[in-house]
PDB file of C-alpha atoms in Angstrom:
ATOM      1  CA  UNK A   1       6.758  16.638   4.610  1.00  0.00           C
ATOM      2  CA  UNK A   2       6.968  12.698   6.678  1.00  0.00           C
ATOM      3  CA  UNK A   3       9.913  12.830   9.109  1.00  0.00           C
ATOM      4  CA  UNK A   4      11.564  10.368  11.153  1.00  0.00           C
ATOM      5  CA  UNK A   5      13.629  12.889  13.683  1.00  0.00           C
ATOM      6  CA  UNK A   6      16.634  11.204  15.539  1.00  0.00           C
ATOM      7  CA  UNK A   7      17.776  13.723  18.518  1.00  0.00           C
ATOM      8  CA  UNK A   8      21.645  13.810  18.194  1.00  0.00           C
ATOM      9  CA  UNK A   9      23.363  13.689  15.246  1.00  0.00           C
ATOM     10  CA  UNK A  10      26.678  12.696  16.618  1.00  0.00           C
ATOM     11  CA  UNK A  11      27.492  11.685  20.091  1.00  0.00           C
ATOM     12  CA  UNK A  12      30.741  10.900  22.475  1.00  0.00           C
ATOM     13  CA  UNK A  13      31.093   9.337  24.829  1.00  0.00           C
ATOM     14  CA  UNK A  14      32.452   7.121  27.263  1.00  0.00           C
ATOM     15  CA  UNK A  15      33.029   3.430  27.205  1.00  0.00           C
ATOM     16  CA  UNK A  16      30.772   1.934  30.247  1.00  0.00           C
ATOM     17  CA  UNK A  17      28.151   5.092  30.165  1.00  0.00           C
ATOM     18  CA  UNK A  18      24.636   4.299  29.388  1.00  0.00           C
ATOM     19  CA  UNK A  19      23.010   6.172  26.310  1.00  0.00           C
ATOM     20  CA  UNK A  20      19.780   7.048  25.392  1.00  0.00           C
ATOM     21  CA  UNK A  21      19.382   7.745  21.557  1.00  0.00           C
ATOM     22  CA  UNK A  22      15.599   8.793  20.629  1.00  0.00           C
ATOM     23  CA  UNK A  23      14.131   8.657  17.787  1.00  0.00           C
ATOM     24  CA  UNK A  24      10.631  10.687  16.918  1.00  0.00           C
ATOM     25  CA  UNK A  25       8.097   9.532  13.800  1.00  0.00           C
ATOM     26  CA  UNK A  26       5.247  11.831  12.676  1.00  0.00           C
ATOM     27  CA  UNK A  27       3.276   9.685  10.241  1.00  0.00           C
ATOM     28  CA  UNK A  28       1.635   7.327  12.506  1.00  0.00           C
ATOM     29  CA  UNK A  29       3.626   4.021  11.683  1.00  0.00           C
ATOM     30  CA  UNK A  30       3.158   0.630  13.363  1.00  0.00           C
ATOM     31  CA  UNK A  31       6.577   0.183  12.662  1.00  0.00           C
ATOM     32  CA  UNK A  32       9.891   0.899  14.026  1.00  0.00           C
ATOM     33  CA  UNK A  33      13.260  -0.386  13.266  1.00  0.00           C
ATOM     34  CA  UNK A  34      16.922   0.474  14.597  1.00  0.00           C
ATOM     35  CA  UNK A  35      19.777  -0.408  12.435  1.00  0.00           C
ATOM     36  CA  UNK A  36      23.169  -0.148  12.865  1.00  0.00           C
ATOM     37  CA  UNK A  37      25.795   0.789   9.702  1.00  0.00           C
ATOM     38  CA  UNK A  38      28.879   0.141   9.718  1.00  0.00           C
ATOM     39  CA  UNK A  39      31.336   0.079   6.296  1.00  0.00           C
ATOM     40  CA  UNK A  40      31.490  -2.781   4.223  1.00  0.00           C
ATOM     41  CA  UNK A  41      28.509  -4.486   6.530  1.00  0.00           C
ATOM     42  CA  UNK A  42      25.360  -2.139   5.509  1.00  0.00           C
ATOM     43  CA  UNK A  43      22.515  -2.504   7.611  1.00  0.00           C
ATOM     44  CA  UNK A  44      22.100  -4.376  10.634  1.00  0.00           C
ATOM     45  CA  UNK A  45      18.764  -5.205  11.800  1.00  0.00           C
ATOM     46  CA  UNK A  46      19.259  -4.473  16.247  1.00  0.00           C
ATOM     47  CA  UNK A  47      15.543  -4.263  17.117  1.00  0.00           C
ATOM     48  CA  UNK A  48      12.288  -3.289  15.709  1.00  0.00           C
ATOM     49  CA  UNK A  49       8.346  -2.703  16.972  1.00  0.00           C
ATOM     50  CA  UNK A  50       5.157  -3.037  15.664  1.00  0.00           C
ATOM     51  CA  UNK A  51       3.475  -1.914  18.750  1.00  0.00           C
ATOM     52  CA  UNK A  52       3.499   0.140  21.552  1.00  0.00           C
ATOM     53  CA  UNK A  53       4.974  -1.618  24.456  1.00  0.00           C
ATOM     54  CA  UNK A  54       6.244  -4.091  21.930  1.00  0.00           C
ATOM     55  CA  UNK A  55       9.863  -4.617  20.950  1.00  0.00           C
ATOM     56  CA  UNK A  56      11.634  -8.355  18.747  1.00  0.00           C
ATOM     57  CA  UNK A  57      14.455  -8.515  18.413  1.00  0.00           C
ATOM     58  CA  UNK A  58      16.914  -8.210  15.522  1.00  0.00           C
ATOM     59  CA  UNK A  59      20.411  -9.700  14.228  1.00  0.00           C
ATOM     60  CA  UNK A  60      22.386  -7.660  16.948  1.00  0.00           C
ATOM     61  CA  UNK A  61      20.436  -7.458  19.342  1.00  0.00           C
ATOM     62  CA  UNK A  62      23.661  -7.832  22.138  1.00  0.00           C
ATOM     63  CA  UNK A  63      24.356  -5.017  24.571  1.00  0.00           C
ATOM     64  CA  UNK A  64      20.889  -3.531  23.148  1.00  0.00           C
ATOM     65  CA  UNK A  65      17.850  -2.115  24.377  1.00  0.00           C
ATOM     66  CA  UNK A  66      14.612  -0.095  23.529  1.00  0.00           C
ATOM     67  CA  UNK A  67      12.093   1.113  24.348  1.00  0.00           C
ATOM     68  CA  UNK A  68       8.313   2.287  22.815  1.00  0.00           C
ATOM     69  CA  UNK A  69       6.037   3.466  25.718  1.00  0.00           C
ATOM     70  CA  UNK A  70       4.464   5.722  22.604  1.00  0.00           C
ATOM     71  CA  UNK A  71       3.433   5.048  19.625  1.00  0.00           C
ATOM     72  CA  UNK A  72       5.260   7.823  18.200  1.00  0.00           C
ATOM     73  CA  UNK A  73       8.761   7.138  19.752  1.00  0.00           C
ATOM     74  CA  UNK A  74      10.913   4.636  19.888  1.00  0.00           C
ATOM     75  CA  UNK A  75      14.005   4.395  21.893  1.00  0.00           C
ATOM     76  CA  UNK A  76      17.717   2.236  21.340  1.00  0.00           C
ATOM     77  CA  UNK A  77      19.322   2.091  24.947  1.00  0.00           C
ATOM     78  CA  UNK A  78      23.001   1.154  25.228  1.00  0.00           C
ATOM     79  CA  UNK A  79      23.549  -0.390  29.290  1.00  0.00           C
ATOM     80  CA  UNK A  80      26.966   0.179  29.058  1.00  0.00           C
ATOM     81  CA  UNK A  81      28.752   2.231  25.743  1.00  0.00           C
ATOM     82  CA  UNK A  82      31.605  -0.257  24.598  1.00  0.00           C
ATOM     83  CA  UNK A  83      34.061   0.785  21.880  1.00  0.00           C
ATOM     84  CA  UNK A  84      32.552  -1.828  19.227  1.00  0.00           C
ATOM     85  CA  UNK A  85      29.257   0.351  19.519  1.00  0.00           C
ATOM     86  CA  UNK A  86      30.707   2.788  17.694  1.00  0.00           C
ATOM     87  CA  UNK A  87      28.851   3.163  14.393  1.00  0.00           C
ATOM     88  CA  UNK A  88      26.131   4.828  13.427  1.00  0.00           C
ATOM     89  CA  UNK A  89      22.493   4.324  13.980  1.00  0.00           C
ATOM     90  CA  UNK A  90      19.784   4.614  11.506  1.00  0.00           C
ATOM     91  CA  UNK A  91      16.601   4.683  12.754  1.00  0.00           C
ATOM     92  CA  UNK A  92      13.294   4.059  10.539  1.00  0.00           C
ATOM     93  CA  UNK A  93       9.417   3.672  10.475  1.00  0.00           C
ATOM     94  CA  UNK A  94       6.942   1.639   7.536  1.00  0.00           C
ATOM     95  CA  UNK A  95       2.961   1.523   7.611  1.00  0.00           C
ATOM     96  CA  UNK A  96       2.374  -1.072   9.249  1.00  0.00           C
ATOM     97  CA  UNK A  97       2.552  -5.168   9.364  1.00  0.00           C
ATOM     98  CA  UNK A  98       1.857  -5.866   5.851  1.00  0.00           C
ATOM     99  CA  UNK A  99       3.498  -2.971   4.852  1.00  0.00           C
ATOM    100  CA  UNK A 100       5.379  -3.778   1.355  1.00  0.00           C
ATOM    101  CA  UNK A 101       8.666  -2.788   2.804  1.00  0.00           C
ATOM    102  CA  UNK A 102       9.193   1.080   1.739  1.00  0.00           C
ATOM    103  CA  UNK A 103      10.896   2.219   5.003  1.00  0.00           C
ATOM    104  CA  UNK A 104      11.177   6.066   6.211  1.00  0.00           C
ATOM    105  CA  UNK A 105      14.561   6.905   7.580  1.00  0.00           C
ATOM    106  CA  UNK A 106      16.133   9.427   9.631  1.00  0.00           C
ATOM    107  CA  UNK A 107      19.308  11.866   9.106  1.00  0.00           C
ATOM    108  CA  UNK A 108      21.816   9.005  11.921  1.00  0.00           C
ATOM    109  CA  UNK A 109      23.373   9.379  14.499  1.00  0.00           C
ATOM    110  CA  UNK A 110      27.483   8.865  14.590  1.00  0.00           C
ATOM    111  CA  UNK A 111      27.676   7.574  18.180  1.00  0.00           C
ATOM    112  CA  UNK A 112      32.085   7.220  19.555  1.00  0.00           C
ATOM    113  CA  UNK A 113      33.034   5.023  22.562  1.00  0.00           C
ATOM    114  CA  UNK A 114      35.918   6.010  24.135  1.00  0.00           C
TER     115      UNK A 114
ATOM    116  CA  UNK B   1      21.661 -19.071   3.955  1.00  0.00           C
ATOM    117  CA  UNK B   2      19.827 -15.704   3.422  1.00  0.00           C
ATOM    118  CA  UNK B   3      21.706 -12.633   2.569  1.00  0.00           C
ATOM    119  CA  UNK B   4      21.768  -9.651  -0.474  1.00  0.00           C
ATOM    120  CA  UNK B   5      24.786  -9.225  -2.446  1.00  0.00           C
ATOM    121  CA  UNK B   6      26.004  -6.123  -3.699  1.00  0.00           C
ATOM    122  CA  UNK B   7      29.245  -5.452  -6.100  1.00  0.00           C
ATOM    123  CA  UNK B   8      31.853  -3.724  -3.730  1.00  0.00           C
ATOM    124  CA  UNK B   9      32.685  -0.358  -4.294  1.00  0.00           C
ATOM    125  CA  UNK B  10      33.624   2.449  -4.842  1.00  0.00           C
ATOM    126  CA  UNK B  11      32.216   2.937  -7.998  1.00  0.00           C
ATOM    127  CA  UNK B  12      34.464   5.963  -9.879  1.00  0.00           C
ATOM    128  CA  UNK B  13      32.108   6.939 -13.305  1.00  0.00           C
ATOM    129  CA  UNK B  14      32.379  10.312 -15.193  1.00  0.00           C
ATOM    130  CA  UNK B  15      29.233  12.349 -16.161  1.00  0.00           C
ATOM    131  CA  UNK B  16      26.885  10.794 -18.264  1.00  0.00           C
ATOM    132  CA  UNK B  17      27.967   7.585 -18.061  1.00  0.00           C
ATOM    133  CA  UNK B  18      26.268   4.390 -18.856  1.00  0.00           C
ATOM    134  CA  UNK B  19      25.956   2.957 -14.537  1.00  0.00           C
ATOM    135  CA  UNK B  20      25.270  -0.902 -13.404  1.00  0.00           C
ATOM    136  CA  UNK B  21      25.183  -1.856  -9.217  1.00  0.00           C
ATOM    137  CA  UNK B  22      25.190  -5.254  -9.383  1.00  0.00           C
ATOM    138  CA  UNK B  23      22.513  -7.349  -6.478  1.00  0.00           C
ATOM    139  CA  UNK B  24      21.726 -10.983  -6.002  1.00  0.00           C
ATOM    140  CA  UNK B  25      20.182 -12.046  -3.412  1.00  0.00           C
ATOM    141  CA  UNK B  26      19.234 -15.594  -1.597  1.00  0.00           C
ATOM    142  CA  UNK B  27      16.032 -16.719  -0.346  1.00  0.00           C
ATOM    143  CA  UNK B  28      12.406 -19.220  -0.689  1.00  0.00           C
ATOM    144  CA  UNK B  29      10.132 -17.857  -2.220  1.00  0.00           C
ATOM    145  CA  UNK B  30      10.318 -14.656  -4.584  1.00  0.00           C
ATOM    146  CA  UNK B  31      10.278 -12.101  -1.738  1.00  0.00           C
ATOM    147  CA  UNK B  32      10.020  -8.099  -2.420  1.00  0.00           C
ATOM    148  CA  UNK B  33      13.311  -6.199  -3.993  1.00  0.00           C
ATOM    149  CA  UNK B  34      14.330  -3.070  -3.193  1.00  0.00           C
ATOM    150  CA  UNK B  35      16.675   0.021  -4.173  1.00  0.00           C
ATOM    151  CA  UNK B  36      18.001   2.461  -1.744  1.00  0.00           C
ATOM    152  CA  UNK B  37      19.778   5.911  -1.918  1.00  0.00           C
ATOM    153  CA  UNK B  38      21.774   7.451   0.719  1.00  0.00           C
ATOM    154  CA  UNK B  39      22.984  10.785  -0.263  1.00  0.00           C
ATOM    155  CA  UNK B  40      25.625  12.418   2.196  1.00  0.00           C
ATOM    156  CA  UNK B  41      24.543  13.371   5.993  1.00  0.00           C
ATOM    157  CA  UNK B  42      20.973  11.915   4.813  1.00  0.00           C
ATOM    158  CA  UNK B  43      19.357   8.842   5.989  1.00  0.00           C
ATOM    159  CA  UNK B  44      18.412   6.032   2.865  1.00  0.00           C
ATOM    160  CA  UNK B  45      15.639   7.036   1.071  1.00  0.00           C
ATOM    161  CA  UNK B  46      13.373   4.332  -1.698  1.00  0.00           C
ATOM    162  CA  UNK B  47      14.953   4.926  -4.902  1.00  0.00           C
ATOM    163  CA  UNK B  48      13.078   2.033  -6.537  1.00  0.00           C
ATOM    164  CA  UNK B  49      11.424  -1.917  -5.764  1.00  0.00           C
ATOM    165  CA  UNK B  50       9.561  -4.841  -7.658  1.00  0.00           C
ATOM    166  CA  UNK B  51       7.063  -6.622  -5.688  1.00  0.00           C
ATOM    167  CA  UNK B  52       7.644  -9.731  -8.323  1.00  0.00           C
ATOM    168  CA  UNK B  53       9.392 -11.687 -11.508  1.00  0.00           C
ATOM    169  CA  UNK B  54       9.686  -9.774 -14.093  1.00  0.00           C
ATOM    170  CA  UNK B  55       8.709  -6.417 -12.759  1.00  0.00           C
ATOM    171  CA  UNK B  56      10.780  -3.431 -13.426  1.00  0.00           C
ATOM    172  CA  UNK B  57      10.792  -0.902 -11.368  1.00  0.00           C
ATOM    173  CA  UNK B  58      11.980   3.111 -11.566  1.00  0.00           C
ATOM    174  CA  UNK B  59      12.683   6.234 -11.109  1.00  0.00           C
ATOM    175  CA  UNK B  60      14.424   9.475 -11.287  1.00  0.00           C
ATOM    176  CA  UNK B  61      15.964   7.536 -14.204  1.00  0.00           C
ATOM    177  CA  UNK B  62      17.112   4.687 -12.408  1.00  0.00           C
ATOM    178  CA  UNK B  63      16.022   0.718 -13.432  1.00  0.00           C
ATOM    179  CA  UNK B  64      15.992  -2.328 -11.812  1.00  0.00           C
ATOM    180  CA  UNK B  65      14.589  -5.660 -13.055  1.00  0.00           C
ATOM    181  CA  UNK B  66      13.773  -8.209 -10.606  1.00  0.00           C
ATOM    182  CA  UNK B  67      15.249 -11.335 -12.523  1.00  0.00           C
ATOM    183  CA  UNK B  68      14.130 -14.842 -10.682  1.00  0.00           C
ATOM    184  CA  UNK B  69      16.512 -17.485 -13.087  1.00  0.00           C
ATOM    185  CA  UNK B  70      19.416 -15.938 -12.000  1.00  0.00           C
ATOM    186  CA  UNK B  71      18.223 -14.135  -8.492  1.00  0.00           C
ATOM    187  CA  UNK B  72      19.686 -10.629  -9.081  1.00  0.00           C
ATOM    188  CA  UNK B  73      18.361  -7.313  -9.891  1.00  0.00           C
ATOM    189  CA  UNK B  74      20.905  -4.865 -11.130  1.00  0.00           C
ATOM    190  CA  UNK B  75      20.388  -0.634 -11.039  1.00  0.00           C
ATOM    191  CA  UNK B  76      21.243   0.973 -14.153  1.00  0.00           C
ATOM    192  CA  UNK B  77      21.435   4.524 -15.508  1.00  0.00           C
ATOM    193  CA  UNK B  78      21.885   5.623 -18.690  1.00  0.00           C
ATOM    194  CA  UNK B  79      23.837   9.008 -17.734  1.00  0.00           C
ATOM    195  CA  UNK B  80      24.867   9.657 -14.405  1.00  0.00           C
ATOM    196  CA  UNK B  81      25.131  13.188 -13.094  1.00  0.00           C
ATOM    197  CA  UNK B  82      27.615  14.910 -10.417  1.00  0.00           C
ATOM    198  CA  UNK B  83      24.332  14.853  -8.100  1.00  0.00           C
ATOM    199  CA  UNK B  84      24.305  10.825  -8.621  1.00  0.00           C
ATOM    200  CA  UNK B  85      27.175  10.861  -6.188  1.00  0.00           C
ATOM    201  CA  UNK B  86      25.086   8.152  -2.988  1.00  0.00           C
ATOM    202  CA  UNK B  87      25.541   4.790  -1.282  1.00  0.00           C
ATOM    203  CA  UNK B  88      23.524   3.071  -2.759  1.00  0.00           C
ATOM    204  CA  UNK B  89      22.010  -0.239  -1.222  1.00  0.00           C
ATOM    205  CA  UNK B  90      20.013  -3.309  -2.669  1.00  0.00           C
ATOM    206  CA  UNK B  91      17.346  -5.192  -0.205  1.00  0.00           C
ATOM    207  CA  UNK B  92      14.422  -7.794  -0.053  1.00  0.00           C
ATOM    208  CA  UNK B  93      11.894  -7.889   2.268  1.00  0.00           C
ATOM    209  CA  UNK B  94      11.671 -10.981   4.701  1.00  0.00           C
ATOM    210  CA  UNK B  95       8.862 -13.063   4.548  1.00  0.00           C
ATOM    211  CA  UNK B  96       8.063 -15.260   8.497  1.00  0.00           C
ATOM    212  CA  UNK B  97       5.753 -15.456  10.998  1.00  0.00           C
ATOM    213  CA  UNK B  98       7.402 -12.944  12.823  1.00  0.00           C
ATOM    214  CA  UNK B  99       9.213 -10.785  10.305  1.00  0.00           C
ATOM    215  CA  UNK B 100       6.962  -8.997   8.282  1.00  0.00           C
ATOM    216  CA  UNK B 101       8.118  -5.851   6.935  1.00  0.00           C
ATOM    217  CA  UNK B 102      11.201  -6.698   8.183  1.00  0.00           C
ATOM    218  CA  UNK B 103      14.039  -6.104   5.691  1.00  0.00           C
ATOM    219  CA  UNK B 104      17.614  -7.267   4.588  1.00  0.00           C
ATOM    220  CA  UNK B 105      20.317  -5.014   2.982  1.00  0.00           C
ATOM    221  CA  UNK B 106      23.513  -5.354   1.339  1.00  0.00           C
ATOM    222  CA  UNK B 107      27.112  -4.078   2.102  1.00  0.00           C
ATOM    223  CA  UNK B 108      25.959  -0.959   0.270  1.00  0.00           C
ATOM    224  CA  UNK B 109      28.423   0.732  -2.470  1.00  0.00           C
ATOM    225  CA  UNK B 110      29.280   4.059  -2.909  1.00  0.00           C
ATOM    226  CA  UNK B 111      29.286   5.992  -6.518  1.00  0.00           C
ATOM    227  CA  UNK B 112      31.072   8.695  -7.220  1.00  0.00           C
ATOM    228  CA  UNK B 113      30.499  10.619 -10.311  1.00  0.00           C
ATOM    229  CA  UNK B 114      32.940  13.336 -11.563  1.00  0.00           C
ATOM    230  CA  UNK B 115      32.609  15.509 -13.466  1.00  0.00           C
TER     231      UNK B 115
END
């Protein structure tokens, strides 16, 4: 089975802490994405990457950064967590740049910032 | 602007009822359209898609037809089951010089099916 694995299902952090969310895919996909999911707002794109060491801002990048040192791994970093970053974070991957839009999602990481 | 709008939920139905979840989009051109489903405790997975006008996507008894005249992609199922209880997301692809393959999602519609 193809798989996107997110390292933590549930995290609780304090305001100001640095937070790392890890995502690994085993499908040799070129593209990887980080979304956040909030009730009534659907999924909003934070950052995405089309290649190793390459990143592009999505719609809501403020307060976040990413790292893609290896093709299979895409990390989301909250440099200084704030309460408004309490959310469900979803990682996804897709095959290549001309892909027709089929994304494969991880199960999500629910982050609570106190 | 470019967006995807779904009907608000939750939608509550009895088993074997007919389901419609409305989705409309705004975009320049004719983007590919998708329905994703998120079962409780899981990530999203692709349910069906349509890549051009008048195409009908179908899977697991669900259908959606790409209607360019009404810019809609409504999801339908003739007879829902309790196992269809989930959150459904409509999405469209965003084309552009640096955005190929990026999806724009609607806000999601929760479906609850009661036995």
